[in-house]
Amino acid sequence: HVDARDLIGSLVGVWIFGASLERLWGPRGLIWFLAGTGFLANIAMAVVGGTQPVGGLAPSAIALVVAFGFLFSEPYVFLYGILPLKGKHMAYFALGTTALASLTGGPGVHTLGLVAGGLAGVLHVTGLWRPSRWIAHVAGWRARRRLRVLDGGRRSSRNWN
């Protein structure tokens, strides 16, 4: 970790958001999520980085907040114990503040790692990293391009009551 504030913030994030996700995924699933998002974030920091310190639990903690926000989007979470936010807004807040910190010249490579950890959490929870989803999307696009689509169905502008 870069400093004590980073360590304490990471541990509190894992404690608060990790408990709910551990109930959902189980202990092994949570450990794999933490290890995978931390690994991807550390690779991103090492590729861009250079000589600055790389590591810590902070990218995985940001990924936990984002995963919590995507999976539990409607329940309210109190930010700093005061401000009520829905889970999805908490995820956007976490991603936005880390992206803003990296754009405004925060601690450098470390903030890039936080953004990479958050994006790794998004990819994991939404399943966008799975090649099978991309293949199915391309196959559907090709089928719609080749076949003629008739009016009707749920997205029709006409009412056929």
mmCIF file of N, CA and C in Angstrom, residues 33-43 45 56 59-60 117:
data_model
loop_
_atom_site.group_PDB
_atom_site.id
_atom_site.type_symbol
_atom_site.label_atom_id
_atom_site.label_comp_id
_atom_site.label_asym_id
_atom_site.label_seq_id
_atom_site.Cartn_x
_atom_site.Cartn_y
_atom_site.Cartn_z
ATOM 1 N N PHE A 33 -12.431 -13.292 -6.996
ATOM 2 C CA PHE A 33 -12.739 -11.954 -7.498
ATOM 3 C C PHE A 33 -11.661 -10.965 -7.060
ATOM 4 N N LEU A 34 -11.294 -10.992 -5.776
ATOM 5 C CA LEU A 34 -10.263 -10.073 -5.269
ATOM 6 C C LEU A 34 -8.925 -10.319 -5.952
ATOM 7 N N ALA A 35 -8.565 -11.585 -6.111
ATOM 8 C CA ALA A 35 -7.278 -11.907 -6.738
ATOM 9 C C ALA A 35 -7.281 -11.525 -8.219
ATOM 10 N N GLY A 36 -8.368 -11.819 -8.914
ATOM 11 C CA GLY A 36 -8.429 -11.517 -10.350
ATOM 12 C C GLY A 36 -8.418 -10.034 -10.649
ATOM 13 N N THR A 37 -9.230 -9.264 -9.928
ATOM 14 C CA THR A 37 -9.262 -7.822 -10.179
ATOM 15 C C THR A 37 -7.956 -7.166 -9.748
ATOM 16 N N GLY A 38 -7.386 -7.635 -8.639
ATOM 17 C CA GLY A 38 -6.089 -7.099 -8.216
ATOM 18 C C GLY A 38 -4.987 -7.422 -9.204
ATOM 19 N N PHE A 39 -5.027 -8.628 -9.757
ATOM 20 C CA PHE A 39 -4.034 -9.033 -10.744
ATOM 21 C C PHE A 39 -4.130 -8.175 -12.004
ATOM 22 N N LEU A 40 -5.345 -7.984 -12.521
ATOM 23 C CA LEU A 40 -5.513 -7.159 -13.720
ATOM 24 C C LEU A 40 -5.105 -5.709 -13.477
ATOM 25 N N ALA A 41 -5.455 -5.183 -12.315
ATOM 26 C CA ALA A 41 -5.070 -3.804 -12.006
ATOM 27 C C ALA A 41 -3.560 -3.661 -11.869
ATOM 28 N N ASN A 42 -2.916 -4.637 -11.243
ATOM 29 C CA ASN A 42 -1.464 -4.572 -11.093
ATOM 30 C C ASN A 42 -0.752 -4.727 -12.423
ATOM 31 N N ILE A 43 -1.303 -5.527 -13.334
ATOM 32 C CA ILE A 43 -0.719 -5.620 -14.669
ATOM 33 C C ILE A 43 -0.838 -4.282 -15.389
ATOM 34 N N MET A 45 -1.020 -1.336 -14.020
ATOM 35 C CA MET A 45 -0.085 -0.393 -13.394
ATOM 36 C C MET A 45 1.348 -0.685 -13.806
ATOM 37 N N GLY A 56 -1.127 -3.498 -3.495
ATOM 38 C CA GLY A 56 -2.111 -3.168 -2.505
ATOM 39 C C GLY A 56 -3.471 -3.736 -2.848
ATOM 40 N N PRO A 59 -7.202 -1.480 -5.547
ATOM 41 C CA PRO A 59 -7.948 -1.735 -6.782
ATOM 42 C C PRO A 59 -9.037 -2.786 -6.608
ATOM 43 N N SER A 60 -8.774 -3.800 -5.806
ATOM 44 C CA SER A 60 -9.788 -4.824 -5.551
ATOM 45 C C SER A 60 -10.925 -4.276 -4.704
ATOM 46 N N GLY A 117 -8.887 -1.461 -11.643
ATOM 47 C CA GLY A 117 -9.590 -2.384 -10.753
ATOM 48 C C GLY A 117 -11.093 -2.230 -10.854
#
